[in-house]
PDB file of C-alpha atoms in Angstrom:
ATOM      1  CA  MET A   3       7.434  15.221  17.544  1.00  0.00           C
ATOM      2  CA  PRO A   4       9.731  15.463  20.736  1.00  0.00           C
ATOM      3  CA  GLY A   5      10.704  18.922  21.844  1.00  0.00           C
ATOM      4  CA  LEU A   6      14.200  20.188  21.585  1.00  0.00           C
ATOM      5  CA  ALA A   7      16.187  22.029  24.327  1.00  0.00           C
ATOM      6  CA  THR A   8      19.380  23.514  22.721  1.00  0.00           C
ATOM      7  CA  THR A   9      22.256  24.322  25.134  1.00  0.00           C
ATOM      8  CA  GLY A  10      25.961  25.076  24.638  1.00  0.00           C
ATOM      9  CA  ALA A  11      26.656  21.359  25.044  1.00  0.00           C
ATOM     10  CA  ASN A  12      24.906  20.837  21.687  1.00  0.00           C
ATOM     11  CA  THR A  13      27.549  22.647  19.884  1.00  0.00           C
ATOM     12  CA  LEU A  14      30.121  20.592  18.172  1.00  0.00           C
ATOM     13  CA  ALA A  15      33.623  22.285  18.642  1.00  0.00           C
ATOM     14  CA  SER A  16      37.002  21.414  18.798  1.00  0.00           C
ATOM     15  CA  ALA A  17      36.634  17.952  20.189  1.00  0.00           C
ATOM     16  CA  SER A  18      35.232  16.742  16.720  1.00  0.00           C
ATOM     17  CA  PRO A  19      36.614  17.312  13.420  1.00  0.00           C
ATOM     18  CA  VAL A  20      34.011  20.212  12.651  1.00  0.00           C
ATOM     19  CA  VAL A  21      33.952  23.848  12.721  1.00  0.00           C
ATOM     20  CA  SER A  22      31.642  25.352  15.500  1.00  0.00           C
ATOM     21  CA  PHE A  23      28.076  24.200  14.465  1.00  0.00           C
ATOM     22  CA  ASP A  24      25.027  23.938  16.500  1.00  0.00           C
ATOM     23  CA  ILE A  25      23.431  20.609  14.996  1.00  0.00           C
ATOM     24  CA  CYS A  26      20.284  20.899  17.408  1.00  0.00           C
ATOM     25  CA  GLU A  27      19.428  24.283  16.253  1.00  0.00           C
ATOM     26  CA  THR A  28      19.938  23.388  12.641  1.00  0.00           C
ATOM     27  CA  TYR A  29      17.737  20.228  13.198  1.00  0.00           C
ATOM     28  CA  ALA A  30      15.088  22.162  14.934  1.00  0.00           C
ATOM     29  CA  SER A  31      14.975  24.806  11.873  1.00  0.00           C
ATOM     30  CA  PHE A  32      14.464  21.814   9.588  1.00  0.00           C
ATOM     31  CA  LEU A  33      12.184  20.056  11.435  1.00  0.00           C
ATOM     32  CA  LYS A  34       9.977  23.240  11.838  1.00  0.00           C
ATOM     33  CA  ASN A  35       9.987  23.346   7.975  1.00  0.00           C
ATOM     34  CA  GLU A  36       9.791  19.877   6.868  1.00  0.00           C
ATOM     35  CA  GLU A  37       7.848  18.285   9.770  1.00  0.00           C
ATOM     36  CA  VAL A  38       9.446  15.079   8.830  1.00  0.00           C
ATOM     37  CA  LEU A  39      11.855  13.314  11.260  1.00  0.00           C
ATOM     38  CA  ILE A  40      14.334  11.740   8.928  1.00  0.00           C
ATOM     39  CA  SER A  41      14.495  14.542   6.300  1.00  0.00           C
ATOM     40  CA  SER A  42      15.361  16.919   9.141  1.00  0.00           C
ATOM     41  CA  ILE A  43      17.937  14.567  10.422  1.00  0.00           C
ATOM     42  CA  ALA A  44      19.446  13.924   6.971  1.00  0.00           C
ATOM     43  CA  LEU A  45      19.647  17.805   6.074  1.00  0.00           C
ATOM     44  CA  SER A  46      21.190  18.355   9.683  1.00  0.00           C
ATOM     45  CA  PHE A  47      23.902  15.713   8.948  1.00  0.00           C
ATOM     46  CA  VAL A  48      24.306  17.074   5.332  1.00  0.00           C
ATOM     47  CA  THR A  49      25.050  20.437   6.619  1.00  0.00           C
ATOM     48  CA  LEU A  50      27.289  18.986   9.284  1.00  0.00           C
ATOM     49  CA  THR A  51      29.220  17.190   6.448  1.00  0.00           C
ATOM     50  CA  GLN A  52      29.725  20.406   4.324  1.00  0.00           C
ATOM     51  CA  LYS A  53      30.995  22.090   7.684  1.00  0.00           C
ATOM     52  CA  THR A  54      33.237  19.278   8.941  1.00  0.00           C
ATOM     53  CA  ILE A  55      36.940  19.423   8.282  1.00  0.00           C
ATOM     54  CA  ALA A  56      37.200  15.700   8.414  1.00  0.00           C
ATOM     55  CA  GLY A  57      39.816  14.286   6.053  1.00  0.00           C
ATOM     56  CA  THR A  58      39.166  10.833   6.385  1.00  0.00           C
ATOM     57  CA  MET A  59      36.219   8.432   6.809  1.00  0.00           C
ATOM     58  CA  LEU A  60      36.782   7.616  10.147  1.00  0.00           C
ATOM     59  CA  GLU A  61      36.591  11.564  11.100  1.00  0.00           C
ATOM     60  CA  LEU A  62      33.564  11.972   9.340  1.00  0.00           C
ATOM     61  CA  VAL A  63      31.780   8.962  11.112  1.00  0.00           C
ATOM     62  CA  LYS A  64      32.995  10.608  14.427  1.00  0.00           C
ATOM     63  CA  ALA A  65      31.538  13.769  13.745  1.00  0.00           C
ATOM     64  CA  LEU A  66      28.072  12.346  12.639  1.00  0.00           C
ATOM     65  CA  ASN A  67      28.174  10.064  15.783  1.00  0.00           C
ATOM     66  CA  ASP A  68      29.054  13.069  18.011  1.00  0.00           C
ATOM     67  CA  GLY A  69      26.142  14.997  16.179  1.00  0.00           C
ATOM     68  CA  ALA A  70      23.721  12.170  16.795  1.00  0.00           C
ATOM     69  CA  GLU A  71      24.719  12.025  20.543  1.00  0.00           C
ATOM     70  CA  ALA A  72      24.086  15.855  20.718  1.00  0.00           C
ATOM     71  CA  LEU A  73      20.837  15.474  19.357  1.00  0.00           C
ATOM     72  CA  LYS A  74      19.588  12.549  21.511  1.00  0.00           C
ATOM     73  CA  ALA A  75      20.710  14.469  24.605  1.00  0.00           C
ATOM     74  CA  SER A  76      18.498  17.232  23.720  1.00  0.00           C
ATOM     75  CA  THR A  77      15.240  15.625  24.085  1.00  0.00           C
ATOM     76  CA  SER A  78      13.326  13.418  26.576  1.00  0.00           C
ATOM     77  CA  ASN A  79      12.102  10.879  24.244  1.00  0.00           C
ATOM     78  CA  PRO A  80      15.053  10.111  21.726  1.00  0.00           C
ATOM     79  CA  ILE A  81      13.575   6.740  20.421  1.00  0.00           C
ATOM     80  CA  SER A  82      12.549   7.899  16.810  1.00  0.00           C
ATOM     81  CA  LEU A  83      15.474  10.289  16.633  1.00  0.00           C
ATOM     82  CA  ASN A  84      18.066   7.503  17.437  1.00  0.00           C
ATOM     83  CA  ALA A  85      16.333   5.321  14.902  1.00  0.00           C
ATOM     84  CA  GLY A  86      16.610   8.093  12.379  1.00  0.00           C
ATOM     85  CA  CYS A  87      20.364   8.762  13.275  1.00  0.00           C
ATOM     86  CA  GLU A  88      21.449   5.423  13.278  1.00  0.00           C
ATOM     87  CA  LEU A  89      19.923   4.708   9.735  1.00  0.00           C
ATOM     88  CA  PHE A  90      21.525   7.732   8.281  1.00  0.00           C
ATOM     89  CA  ILE A  91      25.011   6.835   9.734  1.00  0.00           C
ATOM     90  CA  ALA A  92      24.669   3.386   8.400  1.00  0.00           C
ATOM     91  CA  PHE A  93      23.609   5.195   4.891  1.00  0.00           C
ATOM     92  CA  VAL A  94      26.846   6.953   5.038  1.00  0.00           C
ATOM     93  CA  THR A  95      29.040   3.990   5.959  1.00  0.00           C
ATOM     94  CA  LEU A  96      27.488   1.530   3.571  1.00  0.00           C
ATOM     95  CA  LEU A  97      26.906   3.931   0.387  1.00  0.00           C
ATOM     96  CA  PRO A  98      28.792   2.188  -2.620  1.00  0.00           C
ATOM     97  CA  HIS A  99      30.932   4.776  -4.469  1.00  0.00           C
ATOM     98  CA  ASP A 100      33.930   5.196  -6.755  1.00  0.00           C
ATOM     99  CA  SER A 101      35.165   8.522  -5.840  1.00  0.00           C
ATOM    100  CA  ALA A 102      38.516   9.583  -6.475  1.00  0.00           C
ATOM    101  CA  SER A 103      39.253  11.458  -3.333  1.00  0.00           C
ATOM    102  CA  PHE A 104      37.596  11.966  -0.128  1.00  0.00           C
ATOM    103  CA  SER A 105      36.509  15.486  -0.960  1.00  0.00           C
ATOM    104  CA  ASP A 106      34.577  14.024  -3.725  1.00  0.00           C
ATOM    105  CA  LEU A 107      33.198  11.299  -1.569  1.00  0.00           C
ATOM    106  CA  LYS A 108      31.966  13.864   0.790  1.00  0.00           C
ATOM    107  CA  LEU A 109      30.053  15.682  -2.051  1.00  0.00           C
ATOM    108  CA  GLU A 110      28.481  12.455  -3.047  1.00  0.00           C
ATOM    109  CA  PHE A 111      27.345  11.981   0.691  1.00  0.00           C
ATOM    110  CA  VAL A 112      25.674  15.466   0.533  1.00  0.00           C
ATOM    111  CA  ARG A 113      23.917  14.847  -2.953  1.00  0.00           C
ATOM    112  CA  GLN A 114      22.706  11.499  -1.892  1.00  0.00           C
ATOM    113  CA  GLY A 115      21.472  12.751   1.616  1.00  0.00           C
ATOM    114  CA  GLN A 116      19.608  15.692  -0.098  1.00  0.00           C
ATOM    115  CA  LYS A 117      18.018  13.121  -2.421  1.00  0.00           C
ATOM    116  CA  TYR A 118      17.003  10.870   0.623  1.00  0.00           C
ATOM    117  CA  ALA A 119      15.529  13.803   2.442  1.00  0.00           C
ATOM    118  CA  ALA A 120      13.179  14.780  -0.442  1.00  0.00           C
ATOM    119  CA  GLU A 121      12.279  11.095  -1.114  1.00  0.00           C
ATOM    120  CA  ALA A 122      11.357  10.612   2.771  1.00  0.00           C
ATOM    121  CA  LEU A 123       8.705  13.404   2.270  1.00  0.00           C
ATOM    122  CA  THR A 124       6.657  11.077   0.198  1.00  0.00           C
ATOM    123  CA  TYR A 125       6.618   8.200   2.703  1.00  0.00           C
ATOM    124  CA  ARG A 126       3.377   9.162   4.558  1.00  0.00           C
ATOM    125  CA  ASP A 127       1.512   9.387   1.240  1.00  0.00           C
ATOM    126  CA  LYS A 128       2.866   5.848  -0.025  1.00  0.00           C
ATOM    127  CA  ILE A 129       1.821   4.666   3.422  1.00  0.00           C
ATOM    128  CA  ALA A 130      -1.633   6.273   3.224  1.00  0.00           C
ATOM    129  CA  SER A 131      -2.064   4.572  -0.387  1.00  0.00           C
ATOM    130  CA  LEU A 132      -1.075   1.313   0.967  1.00  0.00           C
ATOM    131  CA  ALA A 133      -3.548   1.353   4.049  1.00  0.00           C
ATOM    132  CA  LEU A 134      -6.255   2.572   1.921  1.00  0.00           C
ATOM    133  CA  GLY A 135      -6.716  -0.738   0.450  1.00  0.00           C
ATOM    134  CA  PHE A 136      -7.490  -2.441   3.722  1.00  0.00           C
ATOM    135  CA  ILE A 137     -10.157   0.229   4.690  1.00  0.00           C
ATOM    136  CA  LYS A 138     -13.650  -0.671   3.544  1.00  0.00           C
ATOM    137  CA  ASP A 139     -16.657   1.702   3.031  1.00  0.00           C
ATOM    138  CA  ASP A 140     -18.340   2.295   6.500  1.00  0.00           C
ATOM    139  CA  SER A 141     -15.593   1.341   8.480  1.00  0.00           C
ATOM    140  CA  VAL A 142     -15.549   1.996  12.199  1.00  0.00           C
ATOM    141  CA  ILE A 143     -11.884   2.696  13.287  1.00  0.00           C
ATOM    142  CA  LEU A 144     -10.072   3.248  16.740  1.00  0.00           C
ATOM    143  CA  THR A 145      -6.859   5.182  16.690  1.00  0.00           C
ATOM    144  CA  HIS A 146      -4.782   6.237  19.604  1.00  0.00           C
ATOM    145  CA  SER A 147      -3.355   9.733  20.618  1.00  0.00           C
ATOM    146  CA  TYR A 148      -1.993  11.664  17.567  1.00  0.00           C
ATOM    147  CA  SER A 149       0.129  10.661  14.648  1.00  0.00           C
ATOM    148  CA  ARG A 150       0.678  12.346  11.308  1.00  0.00           C
ATOM    149  CA  VAL A 151       0.969   9.232   9.334  1.00  0.00           C
ATOM    150  CA  VAL A 152      -2.432   8.173  10.632  1.00  0.00           C
ATOM    151  CA  MET A 153      -3.913  11.526  10.007  1.00  0.00           C
ATOM    152  CA  LYS A 154      -2.840  11.321   6.590  1.00  0.00           C
ATOM    153  CA  THR A 155      -4.204   7.834   6.059  1.00  0.00           C
ATOM    154  CA  LEU A 156      -7.541   8.950   7.670  1.00  0.00           C
ATOM    155  CA  LEU A 157      -8.120  12.070   5.519  1.00  0.00           C
ATOM    156  CA  ARG A 158      -7.157   9.980   2.310  1.00  0.00           C
ATOM    157  CA  ALA A 159      -9.749   7.452   3.260  1.00  0.00           C
ATOM    158  CA  HIS A 160     -12.439  10.245   3.762  1.00  0.00           C
ATOM    159  CA  GLU A 161     -11.942  11.417   0.264  1.00  0.00           C
ATOM    160  CA  ARG A 162     -12.961   7.995  -0.963  1.00  0.00           C
ATOM    161  CA  LYS A 163     -14.966   6.174   1.577  1.00  0.00           C
ATOM    162  CA  ARG A 164     -17.169   6.708   4.587  1.00  0.00           C
ATOM    163  CA  ILE A 165     -15.576   6.210   7.666  1.00  0.00           C
ATOM    164  CA  SER A 166     -16.104   6.999  11.376  1.00  0.00           C
ATOM    165  CA  VAL A 167     -13.495   7.148  13.915  1.00  0.00           C
ATOM    166  CA  TYR A 168     -13.134   6.520  17.912  1.00  0.00           C
ATOM    167  CA  VAL A 169     -10.020   8.419  19.345  1.00  0.00           C
ATOM    168  CA  THR A 170      -8.707   7.806  22.623  1.00  0.00           C
ATOM    169  CA  GLU A 171      -8.108  10.846  24.959  1.00  0.00           C
ATOM    170  CA  ALA A 172      -4.561   9.665  25.426  1.00  0.00           C
ATOM    171  CA  ARG A 173      -4.046  11.137  28.941  1.00  0.00           C
ATOM    172  CA  PRO A 174      -2.137  12.639  30.222  1.00  0.00           C
ATOM    173  CA  ARG A 175      -1.196  14.859  27.615  1.00  0.00           C
ATOM    174  CA  GLY A 176      -4.663  14.742  25.858  1.00  0.00           C
ATOM    175  CA  LEU A 177      -3.201  14.487  22.229  1.00  0.00           C
ATOM    176  CA  GLY A 178      -6.249  12.345  21.142  1.00  0.00           C
ATOM    177  CA  LEU A 179      -8.183  15.831  21.388  1.00  0.00           C
ATOM    178  CA  ARG A 180      -5.713  17.218  18.699  1.00  0.00           C
ATOM    179  CA  THR A 181      -6.868  14.221  16.359  1.00  0.00           C
ATOM    180  CA  TYR A 182     -10.504  14.773  17.300  1.00  0.00           C
ATOM    181  CA  GLU A 183     -10.311  18.507  16.430  1.00  0.00           C
ATOM    182  CA  GLU A 184      -8.646  17.713  13.091  1.00  0.00           C
ATOM    183  CA  LEU A 185     -10.809  14.973  12.034  1.00  0.00           C
ATOM    184  CA  THR A 186     -13.874  16.877  12.813  1.00  0.00           C
ATOM    185  CA  ALA A 187     -12.589  19.949  11.039  1.00  0.00           C
ATOM    186  CA  ALA A 188     -12.337  17.597   7.885  1.00  0.00           C
ATOM    187  CA  GLY A 189     -16.159  16.498   8.191  1.00  0.00           C
ATOM    188  CA  ILE A 190     -15.049  12.919   9.601  1.00  0.00           C
ATOM    189  CA  PRO A 191     -17.346  11.647  12.266  1.00  0.00           C
ATOM    190  CA  CYS A 192     -15.319  11.183  15.404  1.00  0.00           C
ATOM    191  CA  THR A 193     -15.987  10.411  19.113  1.00  0.00           C
ATOM    192  CA  VAL A 194     -13.420  10.951  21.804  1.00  0.00           C
ATOM    193  CA  VAL A 195     -13.404   7.863  24.367  1.00  0.00           C
ATOM    194  CA  LEU A 196     -11.743   7.588  27.867  1.00  0.00           C
ATOM    195  CA  ASP A 197      -8.322   5.421  27.858  1.00  0.00           C
ATOM    196  CA  SER A 198     -10.333   3.333  30.308  1.00  0.00           C
ATOM    197  CA  ALA A 199     -13.199   2.593  27.953  1.00  0.00           C
ATOM    198  CA  VAL A 200     -11.068   1.260  25.058  1.00  0.00           C
ATOM    199  CA  SER A 201     -12.507  -2.228  26.097  1.00  0.00           C
ATOM    200  CA  TYR A 202     -16.154  -0.700  26.062  1.00  0.00           C
ATOM    201  CA  VAL A 203     -15.920   0.326  22.415  1.00  0.00           C
ATOM    202  CA  MET A 204     -13.661  -2.306  21.003  1.00  0.00           C
ATOM    203  CA  ASP A 205     -16.771  -4.458  19.819  1.00  0.00           C
ATOM    204  CA  LYS A 206     -17.872  -1.474  17.857  1.00  0.00           C
ATOM    205  CA  VAL A 207     -14.793  -1.115  15.558  1.00  0.00           C
ATOM    206  CA  ASP A 208     -13.584  -3.025  12.786  1.00  0.00           C
ATOM    207  CA  PHE A 209      -9.915  -2.449  13.402  1.00  0.00           C
ATOM    208  CA  VAL A 210      -7.296  -0.251  15.246  1.00  0.00           C
ATOM    209  CA  LEU A 211      -5.044   1.858  13.333  1.00  0.00           C
ATOM    210  CA  VAL A 212      -2.043   3.394  15.491  1.00  0.00           C
ATOM    211  CA  GLY A 213       1.186   5.355  14.526  1.00  0.00           C
ATOM    212  CA  SER A 214       4.639   4.708  15.896  1.00  0.00           C
ATOM    213  CA  GLU A 215       7.503   5.938  17.532  1.00  0.00           C
ATOM    214  CA  ALA A 216       9.538   3.158  16.465  1.00  0.00           C
ATOM    215  CA  VAL A 217       9.258  -0.575  15.113  1.00  0.00           C
ATOM    216  CA  VAL A 218      12.250  -2.556  16.873  1.00  0.00           C
ATOM    217  CA  GLU A 219      13.999  -5.509  15.655  1.00  0.00           C
ATOM    218  CA  SER A 220      11.628  -8.103  16.974  1.00  0.00           C
ATOM    219  CA  GLY A 221       8.660  -6.651  14.936  1.00  0.00           C
ATOM    220  CA  GLY A 222       7.226  -5.159  18.243  1.00  0.00           C
ATOM    221  CA  LEU A 223       5.863  -1.543  18.407  1.00  0.00           C
ATOM    222  CA  ILE A 224       7.120   1.402  20.492  1.00  0.00           C
ATOM    223  CA  ASN A 225       4.408   4.165  20.601  1.00  0.00           C
ATOM    224  CA  ALA A 226       2.402   6.451  22.868  1.00  0.00           C
ATOM    225  CA  VAL A 227       1.614   5.089  26.171  1.00  0.00           C
ATOM    226  CA  GLY A 228      -1.546   3.114  25.981  1.00  0.00           C
ATOM    227  CA  SER A 229      -0.989   1.353  22.609  1.00  0.00           C
ATOM    228  CA  ASN A 230      -0.041  -1.899  24.391  1.00  0.00           C
ATOM    229  CA  GLN A 231      -3.142  -2.325  26.293  1.00  0.00           C
ATOM    230  CA  ILE A 232      -5.173  -1.356  23.166  1.00  0.00           C
ATOM    231  CA  ALA A 233      -3.621  -4.213  21.283  1.00  0.00           C
ATOM    232  CA  ILE A 234      -4.217  -6.713  23.998  1.00  0.00           C
ATOM    233  CA  ILE A 235      -7.817  -5.747  23.997  1.00  0.00           C
ATOM    234  CA  ALA A 236      -8.206  -5.832  20.377  1.00  0.00           C
ATOM    235  CA  GLN A 237      -6.685  -9.358  20.300  1.00  0.00           C
ATOM    236  CA  ALA A 238      -8.849 -10.422  22.933  1.00  0.00           C
ATOM    237  CA  ALA A 239     -11.848  -9.212  20.783  1.00  0.00           C
ATOM    238  CA  ASN A 240     -10.373 -10.618  17.683  1.00  0.00           C
ATOM    239  CA  ILE A 241      -9.893  -7.326  16.204  1.00  0.00           C
ATOM    240  CA  PRO A 242      -6.974  -6.559  13.774  1.00  0.00           C
ATOM    241  CA  PHE A 243      -4.425  -4.317  15.205  1.00  0.00           C
ATOM    242  CA  TYR A 244      -2.536  -2.334  12.511  1.00  0.00           C
ATOM    243  CA  ALA A 245       0.445  -0.053  12.808  1.00  0.00           C
ATOM    244  CA  LEU A 246       1.536   2.662  10.370  1.00  0.00           C
ATOM    245  CA  ALA A 247       5.477   3.300  10.160  1.00  0.00           C
ATOM    246  CA  GLU A 248       7.826   5.080   7.954  1.00  0.00           C
ATOM    247  CA  SER A 249      10.761   2.583   7.302  1.00  0.00           C
ATOM    248  CA  TYR A 250      13.191   5.282   8.974  1.00  0.00           C
ATOM    249  CA  LYS A 251      11.684   4.367  12.316  1.00  0.00           C
ATOM    250  CA  PHE A 252      12.659   0.684  11.880  1.00  0.00           C
ATOM    251  CA  HIS A 253      14.906   0.611  14.933  1.00  0.00           C
ATOM    252  CA  ARG A 254      17.766  -1.733  16.021  1.00  0.00           C
ATOM    253  CA  LEU A 255      16.368  -2.519  19.535  1.00  0.00           C
ATOM    254  CA  PHE A 256      15.151  -5.464  20.844  1.00  0.00           C
ATOM    255  CA  PRO A 257      13.312  -4.848  24.135  1.00  0.00           C
ATOM    256  CA  LEU A 258      11.852  -7.897  25.945  1.00  0.00           C
ATOM    257  CA  SER A 259       9.702  -5.739  28.354  1.00  0.00           C
ATOM    258  CA  GLN A 260       8.451  -2.264  29.149  1.00  0.00           C
ATOM    259  CA  TYR A 261      11.471  -1.997  31.250  1.00  0.00           C
ATOM    260  CA  ASP A 262      14.000  -2.183  28.381  1.00  0.00           C
ATOM    261  CA  LEU A 263      12.918   0.878  26.552  1.00  0.00           C
ATOM    262  CA  PRO A 264      15.612   3.678  26.431  1.00  0.00           C
ATOM    263  CA  THR A 265      12.999   6.062  27.985  1.00  0.00           C
ATOM    264  CA  HIS A 266      12.253   4.041  31.033  1.00  0.00           C
ATOM    265  CA  THR A 267      13.277   5.205  34.527  1.00  0.00           C
ATOM    266  CA  SER A 268      12.907   3.704  37.885  1.00  0.00           C
ATOM    267  CA  ASN A 269      12.797   7.076  39.651  1.00  0.00           C
ATOM    268  CA  TYR A 270       9.151   7.106  40.040  1.00  0.00           C
ATOM    269  CA  SER A 271       7.650   9.057  43.096  1.00  0.00           C
ATOM    270  CA  ILE A 272       4.395   8.816  44.647  1.00  0.00           C
ATOM    271  CA  PHE A 273       2.060  12.021  44.681  1.00  0.00           C
ATOM    272  CA  SER A 274      -1.208  12.297  46.516  1.00  0.00           C
ATOM    273  CA  PHE A 275      -4.282  14.096  44.973  1.00  0.00           C
ATOM    274  CA  SER A 276      -5.712  17.140  46.504  1.00  0.00           C
ATOM    275  CA  SER A 277      -8.606  16.224  48.677  1.00  0.00           C
ATOM    276  CA  ASP A 278     -10.745  19.158  47.633  1.00  0.00           C
ATOM    277  CA  THR A 279     -13.871  17.668  46.247  1.00  0.00           C
ATOM    278  CA  ASP A 280     -15.131  20.851  44.929  1.00  0.00           C
ATOM    279  CA  HIS A 281     -12.863  20.790  41.911  1.00  0.00           C
ATOM    280  CA  ILE A 282     -11.937  18.161  39.261  1.00  0.00           C
ATOM    281  CA  ARG A 283      -8.952  16.409  40.260  1.00  0.00           C
ATOM    282  CA  GLN A 284      -6.236  16.935  37.615  1.00  0.00           C
ATOM    283  CA  MET A 285      -2.580  15.406  37.519  1.00  0.00           C
ATOM    284  CA  THR A 286       0.182  17.825  38.354  1.00  0.00           C
ATOM    285  CA  PRO A 287       3.026  18.282  36.122  1.00  0.00           C
ATOM    286  CA  GLU A 288       5.080  16.453  38.687  1.00  0.00           C
ATOM    287  CA  GLN A 289       2.676  13.450  38.383  1.00  0.00           C
ATOM    288  CA  ILE A 290       2.602  13.564  34.763  1.00  0.00           C
ATOM    289  CA  ALA A 291       6.412  13.456  34.606  1.00  0.00           C
ATOM    290  CA  CYS A 292       6.432  10.270  36.582  1.00  0.00           C
ATOM    291  CA  ASN A 293       4.650   8.319  33.911  1.00  0.00           C
ATOM    292  CA  PRO A 294       5.927   7.148  30.804  1.00  0.00           C
ATOM    293  CA  GLY A 295       5.325   8.687  27.527  1.00  0.00           C
ATOM    294  CA  VAL A 296       5.784   5.435  25.523  1.00  0.00           C
ATOM    295  CA  ASP A 297       5.276   1.539  25.785  1.00  0.00           C
ATOM    296  CA  TYR A 298       5.958  -1.530  24.111  1.00  0.00           C
ATOM    297  CA  THR A 299       3.746  -3.665  22.093  1.00  0.00           C
ATOM    298  CA  ARG A 300       4.754  -7.351  21.565  1.00  0.00           C
ATOM    299  CA  PRO A 301       4.987  -8.487  17.883  1.00  0.00           C
ATOM    300  CA  ASP A 302       2.181 -11.356  18.472  1.00  0.00           C
ATOM    301  CA  LEU A 303      -0.345  -8.557  19.214  1.00  0.00           C
ATOM    302  CA  ILE A 304       0.036  -6.880  15.758  1.00  0.00           C
ATOM    303  CA  THR A 305      -1.874  -7.772  12.802  1.00  0.00           C
ATOM    304  CA  LEU A 306       0.169  -5.894  10.075  1.00  0.00           C
ATOM    305  CA  VAL A 307       2.616  -2.960   9.853  1.00  0.00           C
ATOM    306  CA  PHE A 308       2.070  -0.551   7.078  1.00  0.00           C
ATOM    307  CA  SER A 309       5.047   1.126   5.843  1.00  0.00           C
ATOM    308  CA  ASP A 310       6.515   2.788   2.673  1.00  0.00           C
ATOM    309  CA  VAL A 311       8.200  -0.490   1.911  1.00  0.00           C
ATOM    310  CA  GLY A 312       5.001  -2.311   1.943  1.00  0.00           C
ATOM    311  CA  SER A 313       2.544  -3.968   4.003  1.00  0.00           C
ATOM    312  CA  LEU A 314       4.596  -6.347   6.422  1.00  0.00           C
ATOM    313  CA  THR A 315       3.970  -8.963   9.008  1.00  0.00           C
ATOM    314  CA  PRO A 316       5.823  -8.395  12.445  1.00  0.00           C
ATOM    315  CA  GLU A 317       8.244 -11.259  11.209  1.00  0.00           C
ATOM    316  CA  GLY A 318       8.673  -9.331   7.972  1.00  0.00           C
ATOM    317  CA  VAL A 319       9.790  -6.106   9.613  1.00  0.00           C
ATOM    318  CA  SER A 320      12.429  -8.214  11.709  1.00  0.00           C
ATOM    319  CA  GLN A 321      13.762  -9.473   8.388  1.00  0.00           C
ATOM    320  CA  TYR A 322      13.738  -6.269   6.607  1.00  0.00           C
ATOM    321  CA  VAL A 323      15.621  -4.501   9.813  1.00  0.00           C
ATOM    322  CA  VAL A 324      18.344  -7.065   9.603  1.00  0.00           C
ATOM    323  CA  GLY A 325      18.791  -6.508   5.890  1.00  0.00           C
ATOM    324  CA  MET A 326      18.684  -2.648   6.126  1.00  0.00           C
ATOM    325  CA  PHE A 327      21.978  -2.685   8.319  1.00  0.00           C
ATOM    326  CA  ALA A 328      23.711  -5.642   6.581  1.00  0.00           C
ATOM    327  CA  GLY A 329      24.998  -3.769   3.704  1.00  0.00           C
TER     328      GLY A 329
END
């Protein structure tokens, strides 16, 4: 999950119809306890709704939009956060009701928001159960970086079947090592491979299984950088490429290339490595910061997307996303 940096700018004050309230601090608190993005967003917006002095629907939506902007401004990778905020605000504006007053309507928003937050906690279990049917005994699986829903699925599969896993190191942040540590602790045979060795091991695996930052309107995938090249290699080797995505990560975004992502920046600098050959060369923090954290995988490279709403083709995801926001 993206890190948050709470500042004074994150406090919603007199500019919005809400009492002084730090939504970023509230979100970080919920995220620490829930570890599920949309549940934390929903509960944060529920708290905001309870505290707002908005007297009309227009004022409430403004307060929610202001809260969403404050949350997105607090992280360097707001893609998943933006998708979740967008979904909840659509949920509020499209919620059917027969409330007699706006006060009653706000109470209904709170009840429904709390109900949705609780339901979202079950999404990863639903995805793991759905994906389990596609995992055969003795499967060899390649995964990338670290994903909670992928971990849930692999651990569920390990309870019922024999599996082994290759995981990419996922440079420069090395999150694949976290996956390795958790899988080996659970007794799952796991091998870490270099990001540059994906094509070398591809012929040894039965399928690729990755998580997601977001699934966009085209049916394409935004995920940890390196996912796109893995998908290209998988397609060339005729290996299925499966993505796991909670439905709250379905995002009304339509990138045509890597450079259309909200996280893209053209301010790249060139840094030289140290010439000291007595030490292993490592990237500096400045060099890491110059690299993208996520990339975009085209829908034609994706075999299926497993979600809490079912197993979908990329075309099916596109239709579902349009329907989500159609009311």
